[in-house]
mmCIF file of C-alpha atoms in Angstrom:
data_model
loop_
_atom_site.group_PDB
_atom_site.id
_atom_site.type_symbol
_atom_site.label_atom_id
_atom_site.label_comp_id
_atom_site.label_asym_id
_atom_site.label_seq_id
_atom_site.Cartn_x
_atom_site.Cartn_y
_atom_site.Cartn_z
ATOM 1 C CA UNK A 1 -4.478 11.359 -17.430
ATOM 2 C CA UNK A 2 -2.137 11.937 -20.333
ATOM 3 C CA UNK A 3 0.220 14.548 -18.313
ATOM 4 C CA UNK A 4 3.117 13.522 -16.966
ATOM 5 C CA UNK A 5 3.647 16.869 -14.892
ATOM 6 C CA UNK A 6 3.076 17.149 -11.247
ATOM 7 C CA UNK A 7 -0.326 18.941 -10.863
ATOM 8 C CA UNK A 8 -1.923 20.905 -7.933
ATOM 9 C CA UNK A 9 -4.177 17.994 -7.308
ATOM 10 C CA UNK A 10 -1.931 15.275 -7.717
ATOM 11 C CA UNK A 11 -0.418 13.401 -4.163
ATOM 12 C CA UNK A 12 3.025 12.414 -5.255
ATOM 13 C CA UNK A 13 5.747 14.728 -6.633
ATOM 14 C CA UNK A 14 6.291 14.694 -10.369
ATOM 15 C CA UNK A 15 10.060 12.718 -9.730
ATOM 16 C CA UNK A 16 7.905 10.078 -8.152
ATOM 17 C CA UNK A 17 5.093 10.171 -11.432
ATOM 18 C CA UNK A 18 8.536 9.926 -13.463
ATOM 19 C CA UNK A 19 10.598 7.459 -11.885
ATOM 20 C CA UNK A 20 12.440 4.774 -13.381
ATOM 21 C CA UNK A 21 14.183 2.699 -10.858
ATOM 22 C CA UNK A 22 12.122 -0.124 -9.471
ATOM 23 C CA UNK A 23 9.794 -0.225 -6.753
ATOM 24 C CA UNK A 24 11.351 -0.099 -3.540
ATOM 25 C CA UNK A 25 14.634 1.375 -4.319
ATOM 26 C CA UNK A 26 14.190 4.226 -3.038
ATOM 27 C CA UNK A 27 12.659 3.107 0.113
ATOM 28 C CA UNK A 28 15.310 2.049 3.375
ATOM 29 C CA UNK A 29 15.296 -1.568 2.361
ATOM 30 C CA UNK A 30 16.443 -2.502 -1.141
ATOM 31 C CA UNK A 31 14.255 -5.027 -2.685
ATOM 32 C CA UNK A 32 15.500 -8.783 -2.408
ATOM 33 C CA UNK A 33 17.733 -10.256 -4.593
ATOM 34 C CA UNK A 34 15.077 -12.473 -6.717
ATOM 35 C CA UNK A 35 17.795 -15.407 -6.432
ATOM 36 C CA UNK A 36 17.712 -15.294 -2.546
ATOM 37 C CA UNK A 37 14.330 -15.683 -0.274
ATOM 38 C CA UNK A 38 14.143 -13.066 2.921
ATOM 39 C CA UNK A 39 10.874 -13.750 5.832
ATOM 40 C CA UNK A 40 8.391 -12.076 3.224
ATOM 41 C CA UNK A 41 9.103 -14.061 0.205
ATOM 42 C CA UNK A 42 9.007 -17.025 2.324
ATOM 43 C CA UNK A 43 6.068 -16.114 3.584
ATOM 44 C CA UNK A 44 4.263 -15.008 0.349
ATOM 45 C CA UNK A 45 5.711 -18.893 -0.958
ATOM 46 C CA UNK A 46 3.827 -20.025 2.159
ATOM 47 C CA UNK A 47 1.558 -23.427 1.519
ATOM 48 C CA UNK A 48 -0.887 -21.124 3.692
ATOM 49 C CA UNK A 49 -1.705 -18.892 0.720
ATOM 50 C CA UNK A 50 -3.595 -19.405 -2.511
ATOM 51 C CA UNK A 51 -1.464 -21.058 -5.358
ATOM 52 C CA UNK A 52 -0.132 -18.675 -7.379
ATOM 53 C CA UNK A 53 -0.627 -19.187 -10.902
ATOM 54 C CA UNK A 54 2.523 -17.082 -13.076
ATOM 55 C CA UNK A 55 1.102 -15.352 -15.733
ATOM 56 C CA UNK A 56 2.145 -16.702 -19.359
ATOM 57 C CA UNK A 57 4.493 -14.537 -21.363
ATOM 58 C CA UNK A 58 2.514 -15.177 -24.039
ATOM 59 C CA UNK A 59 -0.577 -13.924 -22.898
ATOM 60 C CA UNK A 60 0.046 -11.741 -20.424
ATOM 61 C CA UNK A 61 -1.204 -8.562 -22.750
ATOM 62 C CA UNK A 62 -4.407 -9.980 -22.937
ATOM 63 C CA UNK A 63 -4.750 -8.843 -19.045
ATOM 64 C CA UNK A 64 -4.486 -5.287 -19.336
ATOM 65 C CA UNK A 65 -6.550 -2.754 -21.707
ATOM 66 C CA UNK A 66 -4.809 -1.780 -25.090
ATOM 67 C CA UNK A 67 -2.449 1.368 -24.123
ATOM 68 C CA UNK A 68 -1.754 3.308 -27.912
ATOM 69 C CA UNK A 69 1.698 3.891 -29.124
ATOM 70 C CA UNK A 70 2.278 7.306 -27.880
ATOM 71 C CA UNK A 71 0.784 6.428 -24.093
ATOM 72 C CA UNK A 72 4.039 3.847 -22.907
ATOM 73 C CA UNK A 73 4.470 2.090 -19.543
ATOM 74 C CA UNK A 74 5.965 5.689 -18.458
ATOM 75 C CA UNK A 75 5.131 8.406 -16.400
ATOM 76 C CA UNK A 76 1.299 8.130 -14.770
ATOM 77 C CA UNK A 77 1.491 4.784 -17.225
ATOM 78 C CA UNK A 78 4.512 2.964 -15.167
ATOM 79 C CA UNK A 79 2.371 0.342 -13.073
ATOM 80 C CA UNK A 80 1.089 -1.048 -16.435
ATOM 81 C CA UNK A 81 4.560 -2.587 -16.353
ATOM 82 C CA UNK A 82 4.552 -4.953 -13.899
ATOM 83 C CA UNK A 83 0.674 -5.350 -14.992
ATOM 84 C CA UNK A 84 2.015 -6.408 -18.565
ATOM 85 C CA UNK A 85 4.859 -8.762 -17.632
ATOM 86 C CA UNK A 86 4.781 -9.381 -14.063
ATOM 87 C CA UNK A 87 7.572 -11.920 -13.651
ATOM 88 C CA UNK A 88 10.497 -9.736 -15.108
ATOM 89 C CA UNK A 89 10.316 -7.629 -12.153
ATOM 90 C CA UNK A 90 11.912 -7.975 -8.384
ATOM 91 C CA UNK A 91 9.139 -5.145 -7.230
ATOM 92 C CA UNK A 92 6.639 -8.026 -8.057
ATOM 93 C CA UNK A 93 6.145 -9.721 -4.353
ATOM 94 C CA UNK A 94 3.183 -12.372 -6.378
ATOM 95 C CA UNK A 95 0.937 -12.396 -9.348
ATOM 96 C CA UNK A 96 -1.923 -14.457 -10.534
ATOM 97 C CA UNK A 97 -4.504 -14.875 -12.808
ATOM 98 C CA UNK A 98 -6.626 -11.212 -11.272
ATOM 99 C CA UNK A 99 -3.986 -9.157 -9.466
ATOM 100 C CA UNK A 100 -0.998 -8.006 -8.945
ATOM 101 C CA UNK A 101 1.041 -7.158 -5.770
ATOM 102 C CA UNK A 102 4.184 -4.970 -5.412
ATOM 103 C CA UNK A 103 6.481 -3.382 -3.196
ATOM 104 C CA UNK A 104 5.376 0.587 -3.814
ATOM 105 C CA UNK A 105 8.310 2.573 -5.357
ATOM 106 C CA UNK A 106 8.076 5.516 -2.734
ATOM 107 C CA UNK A 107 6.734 4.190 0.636
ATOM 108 C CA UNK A 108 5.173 6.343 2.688
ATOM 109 C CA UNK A 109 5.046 3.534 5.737
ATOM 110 C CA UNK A 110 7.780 1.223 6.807
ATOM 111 C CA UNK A 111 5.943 -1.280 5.230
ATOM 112 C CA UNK A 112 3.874 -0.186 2.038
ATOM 113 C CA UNK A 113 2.668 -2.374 -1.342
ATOM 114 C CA UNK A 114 0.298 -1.969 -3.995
ATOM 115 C CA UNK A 115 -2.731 -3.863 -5.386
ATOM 116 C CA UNK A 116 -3.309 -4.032 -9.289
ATOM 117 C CA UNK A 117 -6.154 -5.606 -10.334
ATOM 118 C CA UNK A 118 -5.673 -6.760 -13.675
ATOM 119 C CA UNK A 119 -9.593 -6.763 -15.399
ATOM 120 C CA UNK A 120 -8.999 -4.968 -18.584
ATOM 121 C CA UNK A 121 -12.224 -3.500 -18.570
ATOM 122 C CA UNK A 122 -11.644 -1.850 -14.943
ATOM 123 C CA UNK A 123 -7.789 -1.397 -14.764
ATOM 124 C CA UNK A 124 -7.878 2.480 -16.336
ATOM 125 C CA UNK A 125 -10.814 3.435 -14.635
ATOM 126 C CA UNK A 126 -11.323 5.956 -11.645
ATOM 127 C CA UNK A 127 -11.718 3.765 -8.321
ATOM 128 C CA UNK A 128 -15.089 5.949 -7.794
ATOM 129 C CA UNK A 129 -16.222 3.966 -11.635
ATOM 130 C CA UNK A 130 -14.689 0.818 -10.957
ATOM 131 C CA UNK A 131 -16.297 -0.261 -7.444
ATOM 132 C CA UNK A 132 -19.598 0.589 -8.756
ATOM 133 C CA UNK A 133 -19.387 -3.200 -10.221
ATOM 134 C CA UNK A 134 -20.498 -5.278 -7.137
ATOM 135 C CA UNK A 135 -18.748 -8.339 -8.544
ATOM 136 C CA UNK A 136 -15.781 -6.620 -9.362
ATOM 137 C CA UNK A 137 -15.874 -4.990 -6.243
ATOM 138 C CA UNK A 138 -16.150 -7.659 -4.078
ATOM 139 C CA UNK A 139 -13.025 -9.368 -5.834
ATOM 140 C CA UNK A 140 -11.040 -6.195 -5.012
ATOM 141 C CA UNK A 141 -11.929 -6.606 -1.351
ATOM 142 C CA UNK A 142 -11.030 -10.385 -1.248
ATOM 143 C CA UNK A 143 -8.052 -9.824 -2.535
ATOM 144 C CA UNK A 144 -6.698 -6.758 -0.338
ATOM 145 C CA UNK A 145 -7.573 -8.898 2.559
ATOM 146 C CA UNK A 146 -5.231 -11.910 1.474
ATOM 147 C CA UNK A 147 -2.623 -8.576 1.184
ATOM 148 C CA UNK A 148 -3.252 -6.741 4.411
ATOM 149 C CA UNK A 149 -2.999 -10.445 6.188
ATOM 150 C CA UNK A 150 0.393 -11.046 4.248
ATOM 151 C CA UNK A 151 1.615 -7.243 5.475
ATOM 152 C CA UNK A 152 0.512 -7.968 8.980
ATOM 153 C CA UNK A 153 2.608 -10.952 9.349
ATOM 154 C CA UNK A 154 5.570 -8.908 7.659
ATOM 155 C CA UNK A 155 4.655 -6.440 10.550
ATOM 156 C CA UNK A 156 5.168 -9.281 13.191
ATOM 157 C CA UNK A 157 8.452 -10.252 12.106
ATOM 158 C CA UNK A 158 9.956 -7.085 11.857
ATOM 159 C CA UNK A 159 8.524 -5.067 14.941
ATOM 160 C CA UNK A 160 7.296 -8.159 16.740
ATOM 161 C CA UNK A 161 10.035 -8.679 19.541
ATOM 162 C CA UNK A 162 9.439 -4.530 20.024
ATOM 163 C CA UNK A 163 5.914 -4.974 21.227
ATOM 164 C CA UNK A 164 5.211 -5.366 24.416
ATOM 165 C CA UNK A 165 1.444 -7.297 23.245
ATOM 166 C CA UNK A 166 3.458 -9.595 21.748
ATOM 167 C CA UNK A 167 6.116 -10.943 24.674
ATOM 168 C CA UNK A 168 3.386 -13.757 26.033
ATOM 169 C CA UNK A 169 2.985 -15.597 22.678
ATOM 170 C CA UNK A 170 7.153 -14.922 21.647
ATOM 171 C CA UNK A 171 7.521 -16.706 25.405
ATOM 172 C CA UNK A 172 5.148 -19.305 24.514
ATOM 173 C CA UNK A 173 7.108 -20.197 21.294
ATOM 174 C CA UNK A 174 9.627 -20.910 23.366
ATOM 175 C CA UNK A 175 8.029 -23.229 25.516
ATOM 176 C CA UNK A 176 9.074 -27.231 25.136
ATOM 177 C CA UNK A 177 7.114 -28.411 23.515
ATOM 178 C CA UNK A 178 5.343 -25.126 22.524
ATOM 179 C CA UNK A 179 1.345 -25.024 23.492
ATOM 180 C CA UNK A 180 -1.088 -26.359 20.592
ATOM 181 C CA UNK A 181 -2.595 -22.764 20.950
ATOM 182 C CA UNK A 182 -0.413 -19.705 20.811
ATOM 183 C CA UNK A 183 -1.695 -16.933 22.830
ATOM 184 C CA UNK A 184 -3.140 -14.535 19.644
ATOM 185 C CA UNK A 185 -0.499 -11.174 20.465
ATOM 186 C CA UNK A 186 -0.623 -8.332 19.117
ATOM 187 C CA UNK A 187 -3.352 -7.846 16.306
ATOM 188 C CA UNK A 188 -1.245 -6.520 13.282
ATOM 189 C CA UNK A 189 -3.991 -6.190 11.148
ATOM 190 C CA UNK A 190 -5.612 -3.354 12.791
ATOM 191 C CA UNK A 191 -1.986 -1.557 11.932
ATOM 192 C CA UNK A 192 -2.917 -1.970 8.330
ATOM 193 C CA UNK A 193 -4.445 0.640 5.821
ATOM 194 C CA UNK A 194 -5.960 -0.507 2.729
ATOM 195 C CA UNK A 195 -7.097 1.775 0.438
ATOM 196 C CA UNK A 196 -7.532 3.944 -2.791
ATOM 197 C CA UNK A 197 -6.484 7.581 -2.835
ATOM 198 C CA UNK A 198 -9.790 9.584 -4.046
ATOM 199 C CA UNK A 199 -7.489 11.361 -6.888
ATOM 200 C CA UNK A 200 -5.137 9.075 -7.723
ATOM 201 C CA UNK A 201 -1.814 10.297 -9.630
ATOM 202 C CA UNK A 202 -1.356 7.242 -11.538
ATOM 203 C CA UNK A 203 -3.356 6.347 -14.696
ATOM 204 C CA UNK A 204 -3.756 2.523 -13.436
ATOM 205 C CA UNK A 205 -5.969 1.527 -10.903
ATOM 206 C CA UNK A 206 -4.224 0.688 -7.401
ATOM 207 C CA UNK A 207 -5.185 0.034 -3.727
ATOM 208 C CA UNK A 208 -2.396 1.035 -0.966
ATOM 209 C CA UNK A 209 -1.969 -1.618 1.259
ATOM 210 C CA UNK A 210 0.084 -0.138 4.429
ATOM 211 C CA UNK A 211 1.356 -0.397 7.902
ATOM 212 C CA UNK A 212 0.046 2.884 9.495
ATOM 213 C CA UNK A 213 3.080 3.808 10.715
ATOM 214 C CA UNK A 214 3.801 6.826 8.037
ATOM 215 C CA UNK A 215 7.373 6.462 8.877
ATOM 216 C CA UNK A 216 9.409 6.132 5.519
ATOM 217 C CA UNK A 217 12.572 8.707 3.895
ATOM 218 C CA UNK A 218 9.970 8.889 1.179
ATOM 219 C CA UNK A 219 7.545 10.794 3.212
ATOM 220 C CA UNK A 220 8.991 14.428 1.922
ATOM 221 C CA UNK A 221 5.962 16.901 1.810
ATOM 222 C CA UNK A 222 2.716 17.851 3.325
ATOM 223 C CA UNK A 223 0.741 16.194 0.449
ATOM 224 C CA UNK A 224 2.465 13.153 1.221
ATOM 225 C CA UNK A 225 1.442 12.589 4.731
ATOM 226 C CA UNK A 226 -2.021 14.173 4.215
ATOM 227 C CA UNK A 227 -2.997 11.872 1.515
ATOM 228 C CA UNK A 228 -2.274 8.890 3.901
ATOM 229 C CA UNK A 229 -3.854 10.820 7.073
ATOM 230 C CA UNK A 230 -7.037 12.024 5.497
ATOM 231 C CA UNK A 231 -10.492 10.992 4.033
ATOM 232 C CA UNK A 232 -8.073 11.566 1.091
ATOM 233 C CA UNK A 233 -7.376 7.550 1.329
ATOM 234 C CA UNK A 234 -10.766 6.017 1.195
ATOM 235 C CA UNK A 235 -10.899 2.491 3.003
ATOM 236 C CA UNK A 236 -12.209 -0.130 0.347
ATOM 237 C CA UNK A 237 -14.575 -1.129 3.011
ATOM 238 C CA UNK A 238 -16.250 1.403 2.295
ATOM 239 C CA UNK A 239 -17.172 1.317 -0.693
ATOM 240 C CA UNK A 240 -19.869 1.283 -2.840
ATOM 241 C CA UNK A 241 -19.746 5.325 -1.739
ATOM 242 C CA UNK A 242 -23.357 6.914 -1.413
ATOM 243 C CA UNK A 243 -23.315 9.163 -4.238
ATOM 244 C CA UNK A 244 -23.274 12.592 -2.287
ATOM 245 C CA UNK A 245 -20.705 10.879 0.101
ATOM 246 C CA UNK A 246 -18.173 14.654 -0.066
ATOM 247 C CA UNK A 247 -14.900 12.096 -0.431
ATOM 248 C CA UNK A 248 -16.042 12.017 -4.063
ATOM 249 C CA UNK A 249 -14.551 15.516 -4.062
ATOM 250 C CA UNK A 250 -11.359 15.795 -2.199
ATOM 251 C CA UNK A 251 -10.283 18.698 -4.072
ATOM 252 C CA UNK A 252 -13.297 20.671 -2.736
ATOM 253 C CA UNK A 253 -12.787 19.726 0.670
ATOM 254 C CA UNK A 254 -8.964 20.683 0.730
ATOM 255 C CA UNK A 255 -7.585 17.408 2.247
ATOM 256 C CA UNK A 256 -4.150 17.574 0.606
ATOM 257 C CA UNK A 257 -3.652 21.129 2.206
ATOM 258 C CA UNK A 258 -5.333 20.748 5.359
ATOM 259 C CA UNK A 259 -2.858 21.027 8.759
ATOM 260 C CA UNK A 260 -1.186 18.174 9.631
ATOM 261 C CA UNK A 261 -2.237 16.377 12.323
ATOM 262 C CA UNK A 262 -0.536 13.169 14.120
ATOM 263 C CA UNK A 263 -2.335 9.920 13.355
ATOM 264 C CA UNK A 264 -1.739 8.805 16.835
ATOM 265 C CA UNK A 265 -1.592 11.345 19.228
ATOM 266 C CA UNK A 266 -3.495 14.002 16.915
ATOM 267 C CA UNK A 267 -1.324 16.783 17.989
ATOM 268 C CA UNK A 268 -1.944 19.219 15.160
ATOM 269 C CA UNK A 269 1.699 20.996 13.862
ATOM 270 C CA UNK A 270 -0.531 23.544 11.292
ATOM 271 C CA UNK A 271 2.393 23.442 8.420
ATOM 272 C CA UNK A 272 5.043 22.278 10.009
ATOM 273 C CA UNK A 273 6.302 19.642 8.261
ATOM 274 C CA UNK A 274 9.570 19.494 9.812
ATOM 275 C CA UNK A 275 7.955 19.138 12.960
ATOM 276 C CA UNK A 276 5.807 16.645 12.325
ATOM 277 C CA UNK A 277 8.418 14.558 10.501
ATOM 278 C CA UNK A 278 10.718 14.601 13.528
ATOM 279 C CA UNK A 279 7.542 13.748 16.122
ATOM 280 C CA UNK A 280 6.545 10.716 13.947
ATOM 281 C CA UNK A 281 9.842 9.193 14.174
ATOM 282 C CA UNK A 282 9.578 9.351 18.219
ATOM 283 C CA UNK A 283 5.854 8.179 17.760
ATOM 284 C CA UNK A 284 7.190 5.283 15.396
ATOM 285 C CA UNK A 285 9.340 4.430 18.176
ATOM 286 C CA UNK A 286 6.560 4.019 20.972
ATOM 287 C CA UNK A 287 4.331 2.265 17.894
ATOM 288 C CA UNK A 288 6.374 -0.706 18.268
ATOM 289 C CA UNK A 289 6.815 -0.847 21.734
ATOM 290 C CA UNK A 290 2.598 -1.057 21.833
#
């Protein structure tokens, strides 16, 4: 996808295709200062994950496919960036030696990141192409998991003392001593999306990993919100797709222009954007109270 214009089809706006400030700058929260460690860093340094391996400078082009001269990290290029030299960059939340993870550039949930793999021979391939390698597949899956766990503790610090599911195990923490077994709370993970976008606007492949939330300043136009709220974001669960599975055409079935419906209350506003934009941020509201 050599244009760099915003096209009918596409689910982003062509500023967003063309952006160059760094992922998460234009979200609410500025991205941490890379000298200083917030609850998420610490958490993604955690001796609970895998060891994260950094990728050598000096090899680090050896991980993505060769991009020619006139096709730069710009434009519907741009992840290959943090693909190419993942440790220059403050968007980068942790590499190693198959993926990439970073903060997405235009959130369209309070909390919303991005999964690169970084298999040259699968990395400029449609989703639909790539997942039709089992092994590749499988990796993909693996790793999304590791990220939607990592975004549903991020989801328990911030919103945690909201939720009403959560109040017997905060209670229990502060217990002395604490019990060996925390009652489990509220189960963040089934607040997560994880998924590809059926047309995807950017040349590189990516899986959203998100809170499902869809409350974010970036969330500016009907596209937006429909290609987070419709079979427009394909789960990676469920993939391989059966080959007459109709998600393989989202342009046929109209899911970027379809009304806009709540994703929690399903209250349909037709066009209304405006409308719907001021009703999610009540229904963000009584999301974290849950």
């Amino acid at each position: 996808m050599a244009d760099n214009q915003e096209l009918p089809e596409d689910a982003i706006t062509g500023e967003e295709i063309n952006a160059t400030t760094l992922p998460g700058h234009s979200g609410e929260k500025p991205l941490a200062d890379p000298k200083k460690r917030n609850a998420f860093t610490e958490l993604m340094a955690s001796p609970q994950k895998p060891k994260v391996k950094p990728t050598p400078k000096t090899s680090s082009q050896r991980l993505i496919p060769t991009i020619p001269p006139n096709a730069p990290f710009t434009g519907r290029n741009g992840l290959g960036s943090y693909m190419a030299s993942p440790a220059t960059y403050p968007a980068v939340i942790y590499h190693n030696e198959g993926f990439v993870a970073i903060y997405d550039g235009f959130p369209k949930s309070s909390v919303h990141v991005l999964l690169l793999p970084l298999n040259p021979e699968k990395t400029l391939l449609h989703p639909f192409e790539a997942f039709e390698d089992t092994q590749f597949l499988a990796s993909v899956k693996a790793e999304a998991k590791k990220l939607k766990t990592l975004v549903a503790s991020e989801l328990r610090r911030l919103y945690g003392k909201h939720s009403v599911s959560e109040q017997a195990r905060i209670d229990a923490m502060k217990d002395d001593p604490p019990p060996e077994v925390l009652p489990p709370g509220r189960d963040w993970e089934k607040q997560v999306l994880t998924g590809i976008h059926s047309g995807p606007s950017m040349n590189h492949l990516h899986i959203h990993v998100l809170s499902d939330d869809r409350h974010s300043s970036c969330m500016k136009h009907k596209k937006h919100y429909n290609s987070f709220a419709t079979p427009f974001l394909i789960d990676v669960d469920d993939f391989p797709l059966d080959p007459e599975d109709i998600r393989r055409h989202p342009g046929s079935q109209g899911y970027l222009k379809s009304d806009l419906i709540c994703w929690r209350c399903q209250q349909n506003f037709k066009a209304n954007f405006a409308g719907l934009k001021q009703h999610l941020a009540q229904e963000f509201e009584e999301w974290k109270r849950e």
